[in-house]
PDB file of C-alpha atoms in Angstrom:
ATOM      1  CA  UNK A 294     -23.580 -37.695  46.534  1.00  0.00           C
ATOM      2  CA  UNK A 295     -20.764 -37.100  44.235  1.00  0.00           C
ATOM      3  CA  UNK A 296     -21.645 -33.429  43.955  1.00  0.00           C
ATOM      4  CA  UNK A 297     -21.968 -33.070  47.731  1.00  0.00           C
ATOM      5  CA  UNK A 298     -18.633 -34.762  48.326  1.00  0.00           C
ATOM      6  CA  UNK A 299     -16.969 -32.439  45.899  1.00  0.00           C
ATOM      7  CA  UNK A 300     -18.376 -29.447  47.706  1.00  0.00           C
ATOM      8  CA  UNK A 301     -17.249 -30.808  51.056  1.00  0.00           C
ATOM      9  CA  UNK A 302     -13.837 -31.540  49.642  1.00  0.00           C
ATOM     10  CA  UNK A 303     -13.527 -28.051  48.218  1.00  0.00           C
ATOM     11  CA  UNK A 304     -14.766 -26.647  51.463  1.00  0.00           C
ATOM     12  CA  UNK A 305     -12.180 -28.634  53.431  1.00  0.00           C
ATOM     13  CA  UNK A 306      -9.478 -27.718  50.973  1.00  0.00           C
ATOM     14  CA  UNK A 307     -10.294 -24.025  51.217  1.00  0.00           C
ATOM     15  CA  UNK A 308     -10.469 -24.291  54.992  1.00  0.00           C
ATOM     16  CA  UNK A 309      -7.164 -26.140  55.155  1.00  0.00           C
ATOM     17  CA  UNK A 310      -5.595 -23.602  52.820  1.00  0.00           C
ATOM     18  CA  UNK A 311      -6.867 -20.775  55.000  1.00  0.00           C
ATOM     19  CA  UNK A 312      -5.501 -22.493  58.081  1.00  0.00           C
ATOM     20  CA  UNK A 313      -2.172 -23.017  56.370  1.00  0.00           C
ATOM     21  CA  UNK A 314      -2.043 -19.390  55.264  1.00  0.00           C
ATOM     22  CA  UNK A 315      -2.937 -18.238  58.745  1.00  0.00           C
ATOM     23  CA  UNK A 316      -0.289 -20.510  60.261  1.00  0.00           C
ATOM     24  CA  UNK A 317       2.289 -19.259  57.811  1.00  0.00           C
ATOM     25  CA  UNK A 318       1.357 -15.668  58.539  1.00  0.00           C
ATOM     26  CA  UNK A 319       1.482 -16.378  62.223  1.00  0.00           C
ATOM     27  CA  UNK A 320       4.893 -18.014  61.869  1.00  0.00           C
ATOM     28  CA  UNK A 321       6.329 -15.088  59.885  1.00  0.00           C
ATOM     29  CA  UNK A 322       4.869 -12.263  62.026  1.00  0.00           C
ATOM     30  CA  UNK A 323       7.139 -12.677  65.160  1.00  0.00           C
ATOM     31  CA  UNK A 324      10.322 -12.940  63.051  1.00  0.00           C
ATOM     32  CA  UNK A 325       9.908  -9.516  61.388  1.00  0.00           C
ATOM     33  CA  UNK A 326       9.485  -7.524  64.595  1.00  0.00           C
ATOM     34  CA  UNK A 327      12.522  -9.220  66.134  1.00  0.00           C
ATOM     35  CA  UNK A 328      14.686  -8.224  63.155  1.00  0.00           C
ATOM     36  CA  UNK A 329      13.343  -4.676  63.189  1.00  0.00           C
ATOM     37  CA  UNK A 330      13.841  -4.372  66.898  1.00  0.00           C
ATOM     38  CA  UNK A 331      17.464  -5.510  66.665  1.00  0.00           C
ATOM     39  CA  UNK A 332      18.832  -1.954  66.188  1.00  0.00           C
ATOM     40  CA  UNK A 333      16.728  -0.676  69.067  1.00  0.00           C
ATOM     41  CA  UNK A 334      17.974  -3.521  71.211  1.00  0.00           C
ATOM     42  CA  UNK A 335      21.571  -2.765  70.316  1.00  0.00           C
ATOM     43  CA  UNK A 336      20.940   0.945  70.895  1.00  0.00           C
ATOM     44  CA  UNK A 337      19.397   0.226  74.283  1.00  0.00           C
ATOM     45  CA  UNK A 338      22.325  -2.037  75.075  1.00  0.00           C
ATOM     46  CA  UNK A 339      24.701   0.730  74.087  1.00  0.00           C
ATOM     47  CA  UNK A 340      22.764   3.169  76.241  1.00  0.00           C
ATOM     48  CA  UNK A 341      22.889   0.761  79.129  1.00  0.00           C
ATOM     49  CA  UNK A 342      26.639   0.281  78.712  1.00  0.00           C
ATOM     50  CA  UNK A 343      27.549   3.942  78.058  1.00  0.00           C
ATOM     51  CA  UNK A 344      26.706   5.307  81.528  1.00  0.00           C
ATOM     52  CA  UNK A 345      28.732   2.550  83.153  1.00  0.00           C
ATOM     53  CA  UNK A 346      31.958   3.864  81.562  1.00  0.00           C
ATOM     54  CA  UNK A 347      31.909   7.702  81.854  1.00  0.00           C
ATOM     55  CA  UNK A 348      34.577   9.766  80.088  1.00  0.00           C
ATOM     56  CA  UNK A 349      37.536  10.667  82.330  1.00  0.00           C
ATOM     57  CA  UNK A 350      37.156  14.095  83.871  1.00  0.00           C
ATOM     58  CA  UNK A 351      40.078  16.220  85.129  1.00  0.00           C
ATOM     59  CA  UNK A 352      40.428  15.814  88.855  1.00  0.00           C
ATOM     60  CA  UNK A 353      40.957  18.783  91.102  1.00  0.00           C
ATOM     61  CA  UNK A 354      43.661  16.929  93.008  1.00  0.00           C
ATOM     62  CA  UNK A 355      45.588  15.943  89.887  1.00  0.00           C
ATOM     63  CA  UNK A 356      48.992  17.714  89.643  1.00  0.00           C
ATOM     64  CA  UNK A 357      49.091  20.566  87.136  1.00  0.00           C
ATOM     65  CA  UNK A 358      51.425  20.477  84.172  1.00  0.00           C
ATOM     66  CA  UNK A 359      54.836  22.008  84.959  1.00  0.00           C
ATOM     67  CA  UNK A 360      55.166  25.612  83.831  1.00  0.00           C
ATOM     68  CA  UNK A 361      57.703  26.527  81.189  1.00  0.00           C
ATOM     69  CA  UNK A 362      61.033  27.328  82.816  1.00  0.00           C
ATOM     70  CA  UNK A 363      62.567  30.564  81.437  1.00  0.00           C
ATOM     71  CA  UNK A 364      66.146  30.346  80.184  1.00  0.00           C
ATOM     72  CA  UNK A 365      68.790  31.310  82.726  1.00  0.00           C
ATOM     73  CA  UNK A 366      69.918  34.953  82.563  1.00  0.00           C
ATOM     74  CA  UNK A 367      73.287  35.649  80.956  1.00  0.00           C
ATOM     75  CA  UNK A 368      76.206  35.728  83.366  1.00  0.00           C
ATOM     76  CA  UNK A 369      76.894  39.155  84.784  1.00  0.00           C
ATOM     77  CA  UNK A 370      80.331  40.507  85.458  1.00  0.00           C
ATOM     78  CA  UNK A 371      81.331  41.406  88.965  1.00  0.00           C
ATOM     79  CA  UNK A 372      82.868  44.697  87.881  1.00  0.00           C
ATOM     80  CA  UNK A 373      80.727  47.729  88.606  1.00  0.00           C
ATOM     81  CA  UNK A 374      80.197  50.686  86.316  1.00  0.00           C
ATOM     82  CA  UNK A 375      82.711  52.697  88.290  1.00  0.00           C
ATOM     83  CA  UNK A 376      85.335  50.011  87.814  1.00  0.00           C
ATOM     84  CA  UNK A 377      84.562  49.776  84.122  1.00  0.00           C
ATOM     85  CA  UNK A 378      84.944  53.530  83.758  1.00  0.00           C
ATOM     86  CA  UNK A 379      88.071  53.544  85.924  1.00  0.00           C
ATOM     87  CA  UNK A 380      90.287  51.501  83.614  1.00  0.00           C
ATOM     88  CA  UNK A 381      89.818  51.523  79.859  1.00  0.00           C
ATOM     89  CA  UNK A 382      93.183  50.261  78.624  1.00  0.00           C
ATOM     90  CA  UNK A 383      95.305  48.371  81.145  1.00  0.00           C
ATOM     91  CA  UNK A 384      98.164  47.640  78.719  1.00  0.00           C
ATOM     92  CA  UNK A 385      98.215  50.439  76.150  1.00  0.00           C
ATOM     93  CA  UNK A 386     101.713  49.527  74.939  1.00  0.00           C
ATOM     94  CA  UNK A 387     101.975  45.884  75.994  1.00  0.00           C
ATOM     95  CA  UNK A 388     102.891  44.120  79.214  1.00  0.00           C
ATOM     96  CA  UNK A 389     105.283  45.851  81.549  1.00  0.00           C
ATOM     97  CA  UNK A 390     105.620  47.181  85.070  1.00  0.00           C
ATOM     98  CA  UNK A 391     102.698  48.520  87.123  1.00  0.00           C
ATOM     99  CA  UNK A 392     102.272  52.288  87.071  1.00  0.00           C
ATOM    100  CA  UNK A 393      99.699  53.895  89.366  1.00  0.00           C
ATOM    101  CA  UNK A 394      98.190  57.261  88.434  1.00  0.00           C
ATOM    102  CA  UNK A 395      96.078  59.040  91.053  1.00  0.00           C
ATOM    103  CA  UNK A 396      94.505  62.478  91.288  1.00  0.00           C
ATOM    104  CA  UNK A 397      93.036  64.318  94.255  1.00  0.00           C
ATOM    105  CA  UNK A 398      90.109  65.583  92.163  1.00  0.00           C
ATOM    106  CA  UNK A 399      87.249  63.316  91.046  1.00  0.00           C
ATOM    107  CA  UNK A 400      86.363  62.516  87.450  1.00  0.00           C
ATOM    108  CA  UNK A 401      89.869  63.091  86.134  1.00  0.00           C
ATOM    109  CA  UNK A 402      91.115  61.111  83.134  1.00  0.00           C
ATOM    110  CA  UNK A 403      94.635  60.126  82.140  1.00  0.00           C
ATOM    111  CA  UNK A 404      96.224  59.907  78.679  1.00  0.00           C
ATOM    112  CA  UNK A 405      99.637  58.351  78.043  1.00  0.00           C
ATOM    113  CA  UNK A 406     102.010  58.644  75.077  1.00  0.00           C
ATOM    114  CA  UNK A 407     105.374  57.031  74.372  1.00  0.00           C
ATOM    115  CA  UNK A 408     108.373  59.322  74.668  1.00  0.00           C
ATOM    116  CA  UNK A 409     108.679  62.973  75.641  1.00  0.00           C
ATOM    117  CA  UNK A 410     106.145  64.395  73.197  1.00  0.00           C
ATOM    118  CA  UNK A 411     104.405  67.738  72.900  1.00  0.00           C
ATOM    119  CA  UNK A 412     101.220  67.771  74.919  1.00  0.00           C
ATOM    120  CA  UNK A 413      99.451  70.176  72.581  1.00  0.00           C
ATOM    121  CA  UNK A 414      96.783  68.751  70.271  1.00  0.00           C
ATOM    122  CA  UNK A 415      98.195  67.193  67.115  1.00  0.00           C
ATOM    123  CA  UNK A 416      97.196  64.776  64.380  1.00  0.00           C
ATOM    124  CA  UNK A 417      97.585  61.882  64.624  1.00  0.00           C
ATOM    125  CA  UNK A 418      97.182  62.048  68.352  1.00  0.00           C
ATOM    126  CA  UNK A 419      99.967  60.044  70.053  1.00  0.00           C
ATOM    127  CA  UNK A 420      98.135  59.905  73.374  1.00  0.00           C
ATOM    128  CA  UNK A 421      96.095  56.871  74.415  1.00  0.00           C
ATOM    129  CA  UNK A 422      93.264  57.192  76.913  1.00  0.00           C
ATOM    130  CA  UNK A 423      93.882  54.754  79.753  1.00  0.00           C
ATOM    131  CA  UNK A 424      90.934  55.581  82.000  1.00  0.00           C
ATOM    132  CA  UNK A 425      89.687  57.503  84.989  1.00  0.00           C
ATOM    133  CA  UNK A 426      91.932  58.046  87.975  1.00  0.00           C
ATOM    134  CA  UNK A 427      92.858  56.426  90.260  1.00  0.00           C
ATOM    135  CA  UNK A 428      94.054  53.534  88.104  1.00  0.00           C
ATOM    136  CA  UNK A 429      96.941  51.132  87.677  1.00  0.00           C
ATOM    137  CA  UNK A 430      98.255  50.225  84.237  1.00  0.00           C
ATOM    138  CA  UNK A 431     101.253  48.350  82.867  1.00  0.00           C
ATOM    139  CA  UNK A 432     103.950  50.094  80.852  1.00  0.00           C
ATOM    140  CA  UNK A 433     107.172  48.669  79.413  1.00  0.00           C
ATOM    141  CA  UNK A 434     110.450  50.307  80.336  1.00  0.00           C
ATOM    142  CA  UNK A 435     110.898  53.683  78.700  1.00  0.00           C
ATOM    143  CA  UNK A 436     110.004  57.361  78.804  1.00  0.00           C
ATOM    144  CA  UNK A 437     106.355  58.425  78.719  1.00  0.00           C
ATOM    145  CA  UNK A 438     104.285  61.598  78.727  1.00  0.00           C
ATOM    146  CA  UNK A 439     101.088  61.649  80.761  1.00  0.00           C
ATOM    147  CA  UNK A 440      98.238  64.148  80.528  1.00  0.00           C
ATOM    148  CA  UNK A 441      95.547  64.461  83.200  1.00  0.00           C
ATOM    149  CA  UNK A 442      92.378  66.465  82.679  1.00  0.00           C
ATOM    150  CA  UNK A 443      88.788  66.551  83.881  1.00  0.00           C
ATOM    151  CA  UNK A 444      85.635  68.585  84.234  1.00  0.00           C
ATOM    152  CA  UNK A 445      86.824  70.245  87.447  1.00  0.00           C
ATOM    153  CA  UNK A 446      90.565  69.787  86.849  1.00  0.00           C
ATOM    154  CA  UNK A 447      92.833  71.979  84.783  1.00  0.00           C
ATOM    155  CA  UNK A 448      94.755  70.070  82.153  1.00  0.00           C
ATOM    156  CA  UNK A 449      98.378  69.313  82.925  1.00  0.00           C
ATOM    157  CA  UNK A 450     101.141  67.042  81.666  1.00  0.00           C
ATOM    158  CA  UNK A 451     104.508  65.680  82.748  1.00  0.00           C
ATOM    159  CA  UNK A 452     107.241  63.336  81.518  1.00  0.00           C
ATOM    160  CA  UNK A 453     108.363  60.325  83.557  1.00  0.00           C
ATOM    161  CA  UNK A 454     110.432  57.206  83.045  1.00  0.00           C
ATOM    162  CA  UNK A 455     109.592  53.590  83.808  1.00  0.00           C
ATOM    163  CA  UNK A 456     112.439  51.219  84.599  1.00  0.00           C
ATOM    164  CA  UNK A 457     112.491  47.717  86.025  1.00  0.00           C
ATOM    165  CA  UNK A 458     110.303  48.607  88.977  1.00  0.00           C
ATOM    166  CA  UNK A 459     106.789  49.908  89.701  1.00  0.00           C
ATOM    167  CA  UNK A 460     106.194  53.640  89.430  1.00  0.00           C
ATOM    168  CA  UNK A 461     103.587  56.015  90.769  1.00  0.00           C
ATOM    169  CA  UNK A 462     102.369  59.367  89.478  1.00  0.00           C
ATOM    170  CA  UNK A 463     100.413  61.479  91.958  1.00  0.00           C
ATOM    171  CA  UNK A 464      98.518  64.413  90.530  1.00  0.00           C
ATOM    172  CA  UNK A 465      97.414  67.499  92.414  1.00  0.00           C
ATOM    173  CA  UNK A 466      94.705  68.866  90.194  1.00  0.00           C
ATOM    174  CA  UNK A 467      94.136  72.567  89.830  1.00  0.00           C
ATOM    175  CA  UNK A 468      90.687  74.101  89.962  1.00  0.00           C
ATOM    176  CA  UNK A 469      89.173  74.731  86.556  1.00  0.00           C
ATOM    177  CA  UNK A 470      86.715  77.212  88.108  1.00  0.00           C
ATOM    178  CA  UNK A 471      89.594  79.265  89.467  1.00  0.00           C
ATOM    179  CA  UNK A 472      91.306  79.103  86.097  1.00  0.00           C
ATOM    180  CA  UNK A 473      88.178  80.429  84.397  1.00  0.00           C
ATOM    181  CA  UNK A 474      87.919  83.232  86.959  1.00  0.00           C
ATOM    182  CA  UNK A 475      91.548  84.149  86.351  1.00  0.00           C
ATOM    183  CA  UNK A 476      90.843  84.469  82.633  1.00  0.00           C
ATOM    184  CA  UNK A 477      88.031  86.931  83.204  1.00  0.00           C
ATOM    185  CA  UNK A 478      90.088  88.860  85.773  1.00  0.00           C
ATOM    186  CA  UNK A 479      93.022  89.250  83.420  1.00  0.00           C
ATOM    187  CA  UNK A 480      90.694  90.283  80.606  1.00  0.00           C
ATOM    188  CA  UNK A 481      89.235  93.008  82.843  1.00  0.00           C
ATOM    189  CA  UNK A 482      92.718  94.172  83.821  1.00  0.00           C
ATOM    190  CA  UNK A 483      93.874  94.396  80.220  1.00  0.00           C
ATOM    191  CA  UNK A 484      90.735  96.316  79.248  1.00  0.00           C
ATOM    192  CA  UNK A 485      91.258  98.788  82.116  1.00  0.00           C
ATOM    193  CA  UNK A 486      94.876  99.375  81.149  1.00  0.00           C
ATOM    194  CA  UNK A 487      93.912  99.965  77.530  1.00  0.00           C
ATOM    195  CA  UNK A 488      91.206 102.423  78.577  1.00  0.00           C
ATOM    196  CA  UNK A 489      93.686 104.337  80.745  1.00  0.00           C
ATOM    197  CA  UNK A 490      96.151 104.527  77.876  1.00  0.00           C
ATOM    198  CA  UNK A 491      93.510 105.758  75.439  1.00  0.00           C
ATOM    199  CA  UNK A 492      92.497 108.515  77.856  1.00  0.00           C
ATOM    200  CA  UNK A 493      96.078 109.638  78.267  1.00  0.00           C
ATOM    201  CA  UNK A 494      97.011 109.702  74.573  1.00  0.00           C
ATOM    202  CA  UNK A 495      93.798 111.459  73.611  1.00  0.00           C
ATOM    203  CA  UNK A 496      94.811 114.574  75.561  1.00  0.00           C
ATOM    204  CA  UNK A 497      94.873 117.865  73.645  1.00  0.00           C
ATOM    205  CA  UNK A 498      96.166 121.304  74.567  1.00  0.00           C
ATOM    206  CA  UNK A 499      92.662 122.476  75.385  1.00  0.00           C
ATOM    207  CA  UNK A 500      91.976 119.545  77.726  1.00  0.00           C
ATOM    208  CA  UNK A 501      92.706 119.753  81.408  1.00  0.00           C
ATOM    209  CA  UNK A 502      95.345 117.159  82.281  1.00  0.00           C
ATOM    210  CA  UNK A 503      94.248 116.960  85.896  1.00  0.00           C
ATOM    211  CA  UNK A 504      90.759 115.948  84.840  1.00  0.00           C
ATOM    212  CA  UNK A 505      92.063 113.137  82.653  1.00  0.00           C
ATOM    213  CA  UNK A 506      94.364 111.898  85.374  1.00  0.00           C
ATOM    214  CA  UNK A 507      91.354 111.483  87.641  1.00  0.00           C
ATOM    215  CA  UNK A 508      90.113 108.772  85.279  1.00  0.00           C
ATOM    216  CA  UNK A 509      93.266 107.300  83.759  1.00  0.00           C
ATOM    217  CA  UNK A 510      95.215 106.762  86.972  1.00  0.00           C
ATOM    218  CA  UNK A 511      92.481 104.748  88.784  1.00  0.00           C
ATOM    219  CA  UNK A 512      91.890 102.729  85.637  1.00  0.00           C
ATOM    220  CA  UNK A 513      95.596 101.976  85.308  1.00  0.00           C
ATOM    221  CA  UNK A 514      95.906 100.973  88.966  1.00  0.00           C
ATOM    222  CA  UNK A 515      92.786  98.804  88.869  1.00  0.00           C
ATOM    223  CA  UNK A 516      93.813  97.197  85.608  1.00  0.00           C
ATOM    224  CA  UNK A 517      97.271  96.396  86.939  1.00  0.00           C
ATOM    225  CA  UNK A 518      95.849  94.839  90.105  1.00  0.00           C
ATOM    226  CA  UNK A 519      93.346  92.776  88.125  1.00  0.00           C
ATOM    227  CA  UNK A 520      96.004  91.595  85.701  1.00  0.00           C
ATOM    228  CA  UNK A 521      98.390  90.664  88.500  1.00  0.00           C
ATOM    229  CA  UNK A 522      95.642  88.885  90.433  1.00  0.00           C
ATOM    230  CA  UNK A 523      94.684  86.922  87.345  1.00  0.00           C
ATOM    231  CA  UNK A 524      98.274  85.774  86.840  1.00  0.00           C
ATOM    232  CA  UNK A 525      98.460  84.650  90.475  1.00  0.00           C
ATOM    233  CA  UNK A 526      95.248  82.665  90.079  1.00  0.00           C
ATOM    234  CA  UNK A 527      96.675  81.006  86.957  1.00  0.00           C
ATOM    235  CA  UNK A 528      99.703  79.834  88.936  1.00  0.00           C
ATOM    236  CA  UNK A 529      97.554  78.623  91.826  1.00  0.00           C
ATOM    237  CA  UNK A 530      95.117  76.741  89.577  1.00  0.00           C
ATOM    238  CA  UNK A 531      97.747  74.791  87.659  1.00  0.00           C
ATOM    239  CA  UNK A 532      97.992  71.013  87.908  1.00  0.00           C
ATOM    240  CA  UNK A 533     101.185  69.593  89.424  1.00  0.00           C
ATOM    241  CA  UNK A 534     102.646  66.102  89.350  1.00  0.00           C
ATOM    242  CA  UNK A 535     104.685  64.101  91.834  1.00  0.00           C
ATOM    243  CA  UNK A 536     106.482  61.114  90.346  1.00  0.00           C
ATOM    244  CA  UNK A 537     107.701  58.308  92.609  1.00  0.00           C
ATOM    245  CA  UNK A 538     110.141  56.307  90.526  1.00  0.00           C
ATOM    246  CA  UNK A 539     112.683  57.268  87.922  1.00  0.00           C
ATOM    247  CA  UNK A 540     112.522  60.621  86.216  1.00  0.00           C
ATOM    248  CA  UNK A 541     114.442  61.529  83.048  1.00  0.00           C
ATOM    249  CA  UNK A 542     117.868  63.007  83.634  1.00  0.00           C
ATOM    250  CA  UNK A 543     118.438  61.266  86.973  1.00  0.00           C
ATOM    251  CA  UNK A 544     120.402  58.121  87.698  1.00  0.00           C
ATOM    252  CA  UNK A 545     120.344  55.920  90.722  1.00  0.00           C
ATOM    253  CA  UNK A 546     117.455  54.941  92.928  1.00  0.00           C
ATOM    254  CA  UNK A 547     113.898  56.120  93.189  1.00  0.00           C
ATOM    255  CA  UNK A 548     113.176  59.804  93.388  1.00  0.00           C
ATOM    256  CA  UNK A 549     110.214  61.963  94.241  1.00  0.00           C
ATOM    257  CA  UNK A 550     109.876  65.103  92.218  1.00  0.00           C
ATOM    258  CA  UNK A 551     107.131  67.676  91.796  1.00  0.00           C
ATOM    259  CA  UNK A 552     106.741  68.907  88.260  1.00  0.00           C
ATOM    260  CA  UNK A 553     104.432  71.767  87.297  1.00  0.00           C
ATOM    261  CA  UNK A 554     101.648  71.015  84.897  1.00  0.00           C
ATOM    262  CA  UNK A 555     101.528  72.468  81.419  1.00  0.00           C
ATOM    263  CA  UNK A 556      98.102  73.878  80.790  1.00  0.00           C
ATOM    264  CA  UNK A 557      96.532  72.847  77.479  1.00  0.00           C
ATOM    265  CA  UNK A 558      93.058  72.505  76.095  1.00  0.00           C
ATOM    266  CA  UNK A 559      91.301  70.309  73.592  1.00  0.00           C
ATOM    267  CA  UNK A 560      92.809  66.974  74.619  1.00  0.00           C
ATOM    268  CA  UNK A 561      90.260  64.144  74.239  1.00  0.00           C
TER     269      UNK A 561
END
């Protein structure tokens, strides 16, 4: 009996231990999967939440960003290029009385010097370029020399005086083309006269004088006509000045006087 009881007791103990182990295993088995599935649950929760809050997308109706505004352009002067070229130096010798210089030929330029000075080129040059005619400048009281020249205008000069009143210098420009033609005409006339003289002085006793006269006389006549015509063209192509105001050597009120131009070259 005792041996049978012991076997039953051992059998019950082993059975109870097996039941306890099985219960413990059963109790621990659900806990492990729940812990392992926690990340998947959180990931699924994140996936379920993510679509509900999509990232903001740019809308077609949203206003575009303002474009960069370029800087304003620099202020422009109202004076045109012609006006800028018309007057270079309004007060070459300081403030004074208005003096208007005009020329009937385009693209003529005026130069002014203090006093009655020689208009031929010199160093240092006393003349100051005041601009392209027509122009109005200011000059203090005194005597001045003005030179006017241009591409199509022969160079001329005159002396005028500025007193306590405005003055005006009107220029009648001579043709530079006619002046150039006169130079060639006079050169031809001089050459013809020289040729006629050479023919005459080269006569010998054996030469026939009548034969030489047939050549020398026409050459002399043609040369004289060409030389005289060239001199006339020089006088016609000169530049003249008319000064309204005071002129040197006169006293009293305003005067108008035409003064012939003095032809020069090389004034810049």
